[in-house]
Amino acid sequence: MKKKIISYIEDTNRAKRTLIPQIKKIEVAINKISVCCSNGNKILLCGNGGSAADAQHLAAEMIVRLRPKINRKAYPAMSLAMDSSTLTACGNDYSFDDLFSRSLEAFGKQGDILIVISTSGNSKNILNVLKRAKQKKIYSIGFFGNKGGKAKKLCNLPLIVQSTSTARIQEAQIFLGHFILENVENNLISKK
């Protein structure tokens, strides 16, 4: 069991280390999101399955707070996979492939930032929302796995966890989201 635990820890650390060559891109993400929030715009997040949960988790961190000893104003962030009524109505009346792009159409505007989270970068609803973001001139940041899939070419700023393990990718993506948003929070607090 000890060897399994060590191997698991080493695997997750290996996935996170693939982000090191992307430090400049991570800094760009922090700056773009900081400007977005400073200007009173919102962060829109989306993903499927575990990535949908991560999108909701990160939105909650911006609305509530990231760290227990830092009380600050709420920043506008929302998951585009927001409720079962919208999910099922869009899936039934249009297509599950249109779920995020339909919600982005309703809530997104120029100046907002779209963060898409996908382990494969190939989900049709992720590809469609990225295309819609381009049409609406909404800047997009992607947290992708493996090699980024088709989505990396549609995204303004792809951040890629180079791993083929869904679990390791998701662990690195939530780490990345926390790191970026903590630094956004630091930027916004220091501007007061």
CSV table of C-alpha atoms in Angstrom, one decimal:
chain,number,residue,atom,x,y,z
A,1,MET,CA,0.0,0.0,0.0
A,2,LYS,CA,2.9,2.4,0.8
A,3,LYS,CA,4.2,2.0,-2.7
A,4,LYS,CA,0.8,2.7,-4.2
A,5,ILE,CA,0.4,5.9,-2.1
A,6,ILE,CA,3.9,7.1,-3.1
A,7,SER,CA,3.2,6.4,-6.8
A,8,TYR,CA,-0.1,8.2,-6.7
A,9,ILE,CA,1.5,11.3,-5.1
A,10,GLU,CA,4.3,11.2,-7.6
A,11,ASP,CA,1.8,10.9,-10.5
A,12,THR,CA,-0.2,14.0,-9.4
A,13,ASN,CA,3.0,16.0,-8.8
A,14,ARG,CA,4.3,15.0,-12.3
A,15,ALA,CA,1.0,16.3,-13.8
A,16,LYS,CA,1.3,19.6,-11.9
A,17,ARG,CA,4.9,20.0,-13.1
A,18,THR,CA,3.7,20.1,-16.7
A,19,LEU,CA,2.4,23.6,-15.8
A,20,ILE,CA,5.9,25.0,-15.1
A,21,PRO,CA,6.7,25.8,-18.7
A,22,GLN,CA,3.4,27.7,-18.9
A,23,ILE,CA,4.2,30.2,-16.2
A,24,LYS,CA,4.0,33.2,-18.5
A,25,LYS,CA,0.6,32.1,-19.7
A,26,ILE,CA,-0.6,31.6,-16.1
A,27,GLU,CA,0.5,35.2,-15.4
A,28,VAL,CA,-1.5,36.4,-18.4
A,29,ALA,CA,-4.6,34.5,-17.0
A,30,ILE,CA,-4.1,36.2,-13.6
A,31,ASN,CA,-3.8,39.6,-15.2
A,32,LYS,CA,-6.7,39.2,-17.6
A,33,ILE,CA,-9.1,38.0,-14.8
A,34,SER,CA,-8.0,40.8,-12.5
A,35,VAL,CA,-8.8,43.4,-15.1
A,36,CYS,CA,-12.1,41.7,-15.9
A,37,CYS,CA,-13.1,41.9,-12.2
A,38,SER,CA,-11.7,45.4,-11.7
A,39,ASN,CA,-13.9,46.6,-14.6
A,40,GLY,CA,-17.0,45.1,-13.1
A,41,ASN,CA,-17.3,42.3,-15.6
A,42,LYS,CA,-17.8,38.6,-14.8
A,43,ILE,CA,-16.1,35.3,-15.0
A,44,LEU,CA,-18.2,32.5,-16.7
A,45,LEU,CA,-17.0,28.9,-16.2
A,46,CYS,CA,-18.1,25.6,-17.7
A,47,GLY,CA,-17.2,22.0,-18.0
A,48,ASN,CA,-18.7,18.5,-18.0
A,49,GLY,CA,-19.0,16.0,-15.2
A,50,GLY,CA,-16.1,16.5,-12.7
A,51,SER,CA,-15.1,19.6,-14.7
A,52,ALA,CA,-18.6,21.0,-14.1
A,53,ALA,CA,-18.1,20.5,-10.4
A,54,ASP,CA,-14.8,22.3,-10.6
A,55,ALA,CA,-16.4,25.2,-12.5
A,56,GLN,CA,-19.0,25.6,-9.8
A,57,HIS,CA,-16.3,25.2,-7.1
A,58,LEU,CA,-14.2,28.0,-8.6
A,59,ALA,CA,-17.2,30.3,-9.1
A,60,ALA,CA,-18.1,29.8,-5.5
A,61,GLU,CA,-14.6,30.8,-4.4
A,62,MET,CA,-14.9,34.1,-6.2
A,63,ILE,CA,-18.4,34.8,-4.9
A,64,VAL,CA,-17.7,33.8,-1.3
A,65,ARG,CA,-13.9,33.7,-0.6
A,66,LEU,CA,-10.9,31.6,-1.2
A,67,ARG,CA,-9.1,32.0,2.2
A,68,PRO,CA,-10.9,32.0,5.6
A,69,LYS,CA,-9.0,35.1,6.9
A,70,ILE,CA,-9.5,37.3,3.9
A,71,ASN,CA,-12.9,38.9,3.8
A,72,ARG,CA,-13.5,41.0,0.7
A,73,LYS,CA,-16.3,41.9,-1.6
A,74,ALA,CA,-17.9,39.2,-3.8
A,75,TYR,CA,-16.7,39.1,-7.4
A,76,PRO,CA,-19.1,38.1,-10.1
A,77,ALA,CA,-18.5,34.5,-11.3
A,78,MET,CA,-21.0,31.8,-12.4
A,79,SER,CA,-21.0,28.3,-13.8
A,80,LEU,CA,-22.8,27.9,-17.1
A,81,ALA,CA,-24.0,24.5,-16.0
A,82,MET,CA,-26.2,26.1,-13.4
A,83,ASP,CA,-29.4,24.1,-12.9
A,84,SER,CA,-31.2,21.0,-13.9
A,85,SER,CA,-34.1,22.8,-15.6
A,86,THR,CA,-31.8,24.7,-18.0
A,87,LEU,CA,-29.7,21.6,-18.6
A,88,THR,CA,-32.6,19.4,-19.5
A,89,ALA,CA,-34.5,22.0,-21.4
A,90,CYS,CA,-31.6,22.8,-23.6
A,91,GLY,CA,-30.7,19.2,-24.1
A,92,ASN,CA,-34.3,18.4,-25.0
A,93,ASP,CA,-35.2,21.5,-27.1
A,94,TYR,CA,-31.9,22.1,-28.8
A,95,SER,CA,-29.0,19.8,-28.0
A,96,PHE,CA,-26.6,19.0,-25.2
A,97,ASP,CA,-23.9,20.3,-27.6
A,98,ASP,CA,-25.5,23.8,-27.3
A,99,LEU,CA,-25.8,23.9,-23.5
A,100,PHE,CA,-22.9,26.2,-22.7
A,101,SER,CA,-23.1,28.3,-25.9
A,102,ARG,CA,-26.8,29.0,-25.2
A,103,SER,CA,-26.1,30.1,-21.6
A,104,LEU,CA,-23.1,32.2,-22.8
A,105,GLU,CA,-25.5,33.9,-25.3
A,106,ALA,CA,-27.8,34.8,-22.4
A,107,PHE,CA,-25.2,35.9,-19.9
A,108,GLY,CA,-21.9,36.7,-21.6
A,109,LYS,CA,-20.8,40.1,-22.9
A,110,GLN,CA,-17.6,41.6,-24.2
A,111,GLY,CA,-15.3,42.3,-21.3
A,112,ASP,CA,-16.3,39.0,-19.5
A,113,ILE,CA,-13.9,36.1,-19.4
A,114,LEU,CA,-14.9,32.5,-20.2
A,115,ILE,CA,-13.0,29.7,-18.4
A,116,VAL,CA,-13.6,26.3,-20.0
A,117,ILE,CA,-12.4,23.2,-18.1
A,118,SER,CA,-12.0,19.9,-20.1
A,119,THR,CA,-9.8,16.9,-19.6
A,120,SER,CA,-10.0,16.1,-23.4
A,121,GLY,CA,-10.6,19.4,-25.0
A,122,ASN,CA,-12.9,17.6,-27.5
A,123,SER,CA,-16.4,17.9,-26.0
A,124,LYS,CA,-18.7,19.4,-28.6
A,125,ASN,CA,-20.4,21.7,-26.1
A,126,ILE,CA,-16.9,23.0,-25.1
A,127,LEU,CA,-16.0,23.6,-28.7
A,128,ASN,CA,-19.3,25.3,-29.4
A,129,VAL,CA,-19.0,27.7,-26.4
A,130,LEU,CA,-15.5,28.6,-27.5
A,131,LYS,CA,-16.8,29.5,-31.0
A,132,ARG,CA,-19.6,31.5,-29.5
A,133,ALA,CA,-17.2,33.4,-27.2
A,134,LYS,CA,-15.1,34.4,-30.3
A,135,GLN,CA,-18.3,35.7,-32.0
A,136,LYS,CA,-19.1,37.7,-28.9
A,137,LYS,CA,-15.5,38.9,-28.4
A,138,ILE,CA,-15.3,37.2,-25.0
A,139,TYR,CA,-11.8,36.3,-24.0
A,140,SER,CA,-11.4,32.6,-23.3
A,141,ILE,CA,-9.1,30.7,-21.0
A,142,GLY,CA,-9.0,26.9,-21.2
A,143,PHE,CA,-7.9,24.4,-18.6
A,144,PHE,CA,-7.2,21.3,-20.7
A,145,GLY,CA,-5.6,17.9,-20.4
A,146,ASN,CA,-3.6,15.6,-22.6
A,147,LYS,CA,-2.6,17.8,-25.6
A,148,GLY,CA,-5.5,20.2,-25.4
A,149,GLY,CA,-7.7,18.5,-28.0
A,150,LYS,CA,-9.5,20.6,-30.7
A,151,ALA,CA,-10.4,23.2,-28.1
A,152,LYS,CA,-6.8,24.6,-27.7
A,153,LYS,CA,-7.0,26.1,-31.2
A,154,LEU,CA,-10.3,27.8,-30.4
A,155,CYS,CA,-9.2,29.2,-27.1
A,156,ASN,CA,-7.4,32.5,-26.5
A,157,LEU,CA,-5.3,31.1,-23.7
A,158,PRO,CA,-5.0,27.3,-23.4
A,159,LEU,CA,-3.3,25.9,-20.3
A,160,ILE,CA,-2.6,22.3,-20.7
A,161,VAL,CA,-1.9,19.6,-18.1
A,162,GLN,CA,0.1,17.1,-20.1
A,163,SER,CA,-1.3,13.8,-18.7
A,164,THR,CA,-3.6,11.1,-20.1
A,165,SER,CA,-5.0,10.3,-16.6
A,166,THR,CA,-8.4,12.1,-16.1
A,167,ALA,CA,-7.9,12.1,-12.3
A,168,ARG,CA,-4.4,13.6,-12.5
A,169,ILE,CA,-5.6,16.2,-15.0
A,170,GLN,CA,-8.5,17.2,-12.8
A,171,GLU,CA,-6.2,17.4,-9.7
A,172,ALA,CA,-3.9,19.7,-11.5
A,173,GLN,CA,-6.7,21.8,-13.0
A,174,ILE,CA,-8.2,22.6,-9.5
A,175,PHE,CA,-4.8,23.4,-8.2
A,176,LEU,CA,-4.3,25.7,-11.2
A,177,GLY,CA,-7.7,27.3,-10.6
A,178,HIS,CA,-7.0,27.9,-7.0
A,179,PHE,CA,-3.6,29.4,-7.7
A,180,ILE,CA,-4.9,31.8,-10.4
A,181,LEU,CA,-7.9,32.9,-8.4
A,182,GLU,CA,-5.8,33.5,-5.2
A,183,ASN,CA,-3.5,35.7,-7.1
A,184,VAL,CA,-6.5,37.5,-8.8
A,185,GLU,CA,-7.8,38.1,-5.2
A,186,ASN,CA,-4.4,39.4,-4.1
A,187,ASN,CA,-4.4,41.8,-7.1
A,188,LEU,CA,-7.9,43.1,-6.4
A,189,ILE,CA,-7.4,43.5,-2.7
A,190,SER,CA,-4.1,45.5,-3.3
A,191,LYS,CA,-6.0,47.9,-5.6
A,192,LYS,CA,-8.2,49.1,-2.8
